[in-house]
CSV table of C-alpha atoms in Angstrom, one decimal:
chain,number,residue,atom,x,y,z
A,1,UNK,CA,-31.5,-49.8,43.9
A,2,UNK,CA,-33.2,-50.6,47.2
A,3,UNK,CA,-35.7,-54.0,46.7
A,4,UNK,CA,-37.7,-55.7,49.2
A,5,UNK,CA,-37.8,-59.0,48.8
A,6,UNK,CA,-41.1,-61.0,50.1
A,7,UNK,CA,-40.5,-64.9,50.0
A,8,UNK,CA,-44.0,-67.3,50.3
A,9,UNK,CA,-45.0,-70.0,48.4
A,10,UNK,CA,-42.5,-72.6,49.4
A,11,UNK,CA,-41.7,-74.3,52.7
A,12,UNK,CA,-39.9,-71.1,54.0
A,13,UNK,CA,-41.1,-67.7,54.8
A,14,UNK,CA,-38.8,-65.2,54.0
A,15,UNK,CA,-38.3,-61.1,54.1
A,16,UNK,CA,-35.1,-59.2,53.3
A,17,UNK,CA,-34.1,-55.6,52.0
A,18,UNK,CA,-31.4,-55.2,49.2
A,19,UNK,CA,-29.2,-52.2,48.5
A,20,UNK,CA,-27.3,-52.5,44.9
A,21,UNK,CA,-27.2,-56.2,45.0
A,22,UNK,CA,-26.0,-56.3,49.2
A,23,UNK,CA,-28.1,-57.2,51.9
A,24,UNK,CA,-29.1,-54.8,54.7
A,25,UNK,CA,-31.1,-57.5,56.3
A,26,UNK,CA,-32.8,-60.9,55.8
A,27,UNK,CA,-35.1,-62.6,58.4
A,28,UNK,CA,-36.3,-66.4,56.9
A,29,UNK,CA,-38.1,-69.2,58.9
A,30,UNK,CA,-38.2,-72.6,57.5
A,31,UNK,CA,-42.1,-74.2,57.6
A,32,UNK,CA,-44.6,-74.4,60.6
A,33,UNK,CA,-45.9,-71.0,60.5
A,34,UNK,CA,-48.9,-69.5,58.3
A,35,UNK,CA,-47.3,-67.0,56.1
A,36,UNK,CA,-50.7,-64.9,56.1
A,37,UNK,CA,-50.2,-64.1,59.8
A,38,UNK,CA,-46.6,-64.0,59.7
A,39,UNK,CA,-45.3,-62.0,56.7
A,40,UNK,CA,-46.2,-58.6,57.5
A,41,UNK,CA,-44.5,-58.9,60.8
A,42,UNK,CA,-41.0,-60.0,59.0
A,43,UNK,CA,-41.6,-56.5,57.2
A,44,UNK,CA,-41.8,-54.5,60.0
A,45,UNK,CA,-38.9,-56.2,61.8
A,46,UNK,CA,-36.4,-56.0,58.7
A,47,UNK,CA,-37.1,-52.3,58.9
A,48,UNK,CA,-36.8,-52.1,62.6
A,49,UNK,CA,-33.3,-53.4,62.2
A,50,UNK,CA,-31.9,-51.1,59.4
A,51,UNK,CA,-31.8,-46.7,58.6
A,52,UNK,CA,-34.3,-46.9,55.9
A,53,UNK,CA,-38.3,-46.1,55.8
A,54,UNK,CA,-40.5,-48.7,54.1
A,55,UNK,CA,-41.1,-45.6,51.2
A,56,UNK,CA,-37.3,-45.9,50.5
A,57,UNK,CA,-37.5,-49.1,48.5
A,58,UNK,CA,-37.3,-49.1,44.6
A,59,UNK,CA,-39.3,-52.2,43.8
A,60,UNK,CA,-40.7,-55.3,45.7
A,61,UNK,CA,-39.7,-58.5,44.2
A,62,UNK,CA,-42.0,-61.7,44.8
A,63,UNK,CA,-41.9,-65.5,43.7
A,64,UNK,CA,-45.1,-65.6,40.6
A,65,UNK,CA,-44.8,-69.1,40.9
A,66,UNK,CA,-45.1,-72.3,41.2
A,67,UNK,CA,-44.9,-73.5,44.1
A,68,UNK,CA,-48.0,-73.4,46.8
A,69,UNK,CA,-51.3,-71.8,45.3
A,70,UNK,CA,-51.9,-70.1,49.3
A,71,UNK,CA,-48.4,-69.3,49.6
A,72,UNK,CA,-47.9,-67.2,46.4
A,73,UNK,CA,-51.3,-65.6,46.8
A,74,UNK,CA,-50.0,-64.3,50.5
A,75,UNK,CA,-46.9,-62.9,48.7
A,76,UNK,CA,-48.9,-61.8,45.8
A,77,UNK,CA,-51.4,-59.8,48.2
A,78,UNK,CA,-48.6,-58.5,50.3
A,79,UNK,CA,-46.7,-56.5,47.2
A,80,UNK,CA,-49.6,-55.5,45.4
A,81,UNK,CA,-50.7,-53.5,48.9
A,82,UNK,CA,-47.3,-52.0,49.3
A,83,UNK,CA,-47.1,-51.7,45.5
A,84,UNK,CA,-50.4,-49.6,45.3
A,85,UNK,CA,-49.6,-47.7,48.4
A,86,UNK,CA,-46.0,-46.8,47.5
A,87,UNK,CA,-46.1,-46.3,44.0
A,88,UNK,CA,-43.4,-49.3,43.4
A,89,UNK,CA,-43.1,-51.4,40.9
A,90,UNK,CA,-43.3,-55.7,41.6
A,91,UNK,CA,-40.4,-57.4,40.0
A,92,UNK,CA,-42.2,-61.2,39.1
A,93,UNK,CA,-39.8,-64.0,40.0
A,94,UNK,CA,-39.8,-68.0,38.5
A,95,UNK,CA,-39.5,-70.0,41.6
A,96,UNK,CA,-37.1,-72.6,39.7
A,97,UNK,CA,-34.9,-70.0,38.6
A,98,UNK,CA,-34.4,-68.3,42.1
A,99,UNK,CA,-33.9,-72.3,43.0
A,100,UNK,CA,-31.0,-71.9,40.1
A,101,UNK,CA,-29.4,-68.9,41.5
A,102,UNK,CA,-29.1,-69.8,45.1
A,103,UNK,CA,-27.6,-73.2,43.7
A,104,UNK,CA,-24.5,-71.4,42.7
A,105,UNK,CA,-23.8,-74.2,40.5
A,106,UNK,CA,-23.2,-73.5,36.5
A,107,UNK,CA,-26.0,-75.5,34.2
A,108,UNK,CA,-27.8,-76.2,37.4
A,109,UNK,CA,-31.8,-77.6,36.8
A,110,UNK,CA,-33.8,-76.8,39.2
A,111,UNK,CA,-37.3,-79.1,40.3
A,112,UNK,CA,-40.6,-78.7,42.5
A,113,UNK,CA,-42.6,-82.2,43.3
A,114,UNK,CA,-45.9,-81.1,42.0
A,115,UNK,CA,-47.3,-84.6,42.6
A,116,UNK,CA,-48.7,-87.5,40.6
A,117,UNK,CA,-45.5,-88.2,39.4
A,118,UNK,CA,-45.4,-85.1,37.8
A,119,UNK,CA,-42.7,-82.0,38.5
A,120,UNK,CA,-42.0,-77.9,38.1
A,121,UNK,CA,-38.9,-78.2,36.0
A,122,UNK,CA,-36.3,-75.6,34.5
A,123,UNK,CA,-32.8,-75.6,33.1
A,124,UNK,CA,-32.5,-72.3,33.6
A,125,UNK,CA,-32.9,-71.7,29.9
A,126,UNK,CA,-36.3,-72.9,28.9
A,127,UNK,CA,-39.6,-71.3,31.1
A,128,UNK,CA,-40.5,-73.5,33.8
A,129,UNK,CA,-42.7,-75.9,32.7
A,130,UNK,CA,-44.9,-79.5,34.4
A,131,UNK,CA,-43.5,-82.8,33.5
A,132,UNK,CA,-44.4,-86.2,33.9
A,133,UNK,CA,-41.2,-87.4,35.2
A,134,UNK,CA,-40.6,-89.5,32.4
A,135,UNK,CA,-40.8,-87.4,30.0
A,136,UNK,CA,-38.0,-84.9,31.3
A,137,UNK,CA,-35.1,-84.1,29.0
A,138,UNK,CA,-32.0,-86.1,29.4
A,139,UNK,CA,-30.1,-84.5,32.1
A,140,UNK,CA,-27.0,-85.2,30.3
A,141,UNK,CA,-25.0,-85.7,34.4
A,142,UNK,CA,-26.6,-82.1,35.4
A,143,UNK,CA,-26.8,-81.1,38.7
A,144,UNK,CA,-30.1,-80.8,39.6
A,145,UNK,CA,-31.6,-79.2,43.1
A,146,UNK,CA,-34.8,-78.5,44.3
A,147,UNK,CA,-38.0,-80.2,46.2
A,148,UNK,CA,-38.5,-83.1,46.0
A,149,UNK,CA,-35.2,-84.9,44.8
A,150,UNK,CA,-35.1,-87.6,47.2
A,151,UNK,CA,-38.5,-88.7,46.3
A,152,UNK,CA,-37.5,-88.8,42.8
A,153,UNK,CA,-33.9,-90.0,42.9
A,154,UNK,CA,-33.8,-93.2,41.0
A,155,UNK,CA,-36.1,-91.8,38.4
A,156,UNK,CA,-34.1,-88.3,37.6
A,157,UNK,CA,-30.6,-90.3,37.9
A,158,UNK,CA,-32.6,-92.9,35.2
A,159,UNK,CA,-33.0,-89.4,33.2
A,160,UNK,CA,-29.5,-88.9,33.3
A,161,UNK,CA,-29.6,-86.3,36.2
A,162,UNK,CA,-27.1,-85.9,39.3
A,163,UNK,CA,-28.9,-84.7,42.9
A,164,UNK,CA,-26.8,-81.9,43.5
A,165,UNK,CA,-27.2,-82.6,47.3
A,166,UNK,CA,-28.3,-85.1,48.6
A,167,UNK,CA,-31.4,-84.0,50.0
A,168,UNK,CA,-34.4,-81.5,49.2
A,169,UNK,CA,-33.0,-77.8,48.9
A,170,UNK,CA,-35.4,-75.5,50.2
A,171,UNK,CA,-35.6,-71.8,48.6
A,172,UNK,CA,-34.3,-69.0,51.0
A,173,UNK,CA,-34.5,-65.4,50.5
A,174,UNK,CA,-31.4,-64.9,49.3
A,175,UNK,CA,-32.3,-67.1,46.5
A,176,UNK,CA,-35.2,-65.1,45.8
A,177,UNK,CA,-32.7,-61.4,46.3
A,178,UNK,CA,-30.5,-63.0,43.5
A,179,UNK,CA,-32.6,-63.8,41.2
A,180,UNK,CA,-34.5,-60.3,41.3
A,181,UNK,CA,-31.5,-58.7,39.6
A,182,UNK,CA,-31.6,-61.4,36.4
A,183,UNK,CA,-35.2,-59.5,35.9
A,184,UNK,CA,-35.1,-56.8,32.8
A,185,UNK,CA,-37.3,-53.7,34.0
A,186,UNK,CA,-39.7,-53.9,31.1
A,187,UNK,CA,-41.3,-57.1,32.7
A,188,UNK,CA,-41.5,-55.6,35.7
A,189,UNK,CA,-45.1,-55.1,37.4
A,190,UNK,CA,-47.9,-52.3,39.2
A,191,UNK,CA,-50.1,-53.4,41.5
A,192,UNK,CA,-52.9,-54.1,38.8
A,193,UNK,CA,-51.0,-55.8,36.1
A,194,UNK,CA,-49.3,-58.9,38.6
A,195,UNK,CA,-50.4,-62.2,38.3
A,196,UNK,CA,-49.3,-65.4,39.0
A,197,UNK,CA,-47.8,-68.7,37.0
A,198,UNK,CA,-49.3,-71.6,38.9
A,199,UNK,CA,-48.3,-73.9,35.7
A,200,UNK,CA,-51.7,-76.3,36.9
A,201,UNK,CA,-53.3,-77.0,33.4
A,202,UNK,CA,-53.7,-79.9,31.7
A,203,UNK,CA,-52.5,-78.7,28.5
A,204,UNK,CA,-49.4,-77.2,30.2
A,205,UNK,CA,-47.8,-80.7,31.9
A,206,UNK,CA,-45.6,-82.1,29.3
A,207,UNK,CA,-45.6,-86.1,28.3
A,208,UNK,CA,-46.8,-88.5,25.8
């Protein structure tokens, strides 16, 4: 299975092409750039580099979120075109759990600062969800990664969590590529049907 793998929303921008779980090629760039202007280009070079056509791909897999509302929408816009004009199907992504998979780390949580004293948070089990910081589950000496952790570190480490580095982790595409295949096919997406998990409501942020 051939996937093309588009990686906005986060501090990285991010293109690579998959071939049964290998990579062909992966170009990534780490902040300072507008991911509108600059994603399409990262297309075009991945497939300047390799012996496949843009039409070869089985499936374009995405981060639906959270992370940056812009970010995911640029990623968003980019698949559905190629989605629509390809025929191929959009395989959704949770940002926290392609955080999980690049971490390597067994029982790895993965975290997002979402501000206010509030954060994205996953154990890799449970959906991603908003937490006051406070109100997180005991970590119970888990490795945690993410964006974020530094800012954070005497209140997760009070919640019983360990920084798995000791400094904020930020997504790659080969997070992104490795977390595509944890995806069943029957939540894959068309063009029409995929949305985005921007986790923003009030009745969605967890606490007292």
């Amino acid at each position: 299975m051939i996937i093309l793998n588009l990686l906005t929303g986060t501090a990285g921008t991010g293109v690579s092409v998959t071939k049964d779980g290998e990579s062909l090629i992966s170009i990534g760039i780490e902040g300072g750039i507008r991911q509108s202007e600059t994603i399409f280009k990262m297309i075009d070079d991945a497939f300047t580099y390799i012996d496949l056509d843009m039409k070869d791909i089985d499936a374009i897999s995405i981060l639906n979120g959270p992370g940056s509302f812009t970010g995911l929408r640029v990623g968003m816009a980019a698949a559905k075109a190629i989605s629509y004009s390809l025929k191929k199907p959009i395989i959704p992504v949770d940002t926290l759990k392609a955080i999980i998979a690049e971490s390597y780390t067994e029982n790895a949580c993965a975290m997002i600062d979402a501000r206010r004293d509030r954060v994205y948070f996953s154990d890799g089990i449970i959906d991603s969800a908003v937490y006051e910081i406070n109100e997180l589950p005991d970590g119970d000496g888990r490795l945690v990664f993410g964006e974020g952790l530094l800012k954070y570190k005497d209140k997760l480490e009070a919640k019983g969590y360990k920084l798995g580095v000791d400094k904020d982790i930020y997504l790659s595409v080969k997070g992104l590529a490795i977390a595509s295949f944890d995806v069943d096919e029957k939540d894959y997406e068309d063009y029409m049907s995929s949305t985005l998990n921007y986790l923003k409501t009030k009745e969605e942020i967890v606490s007292k």
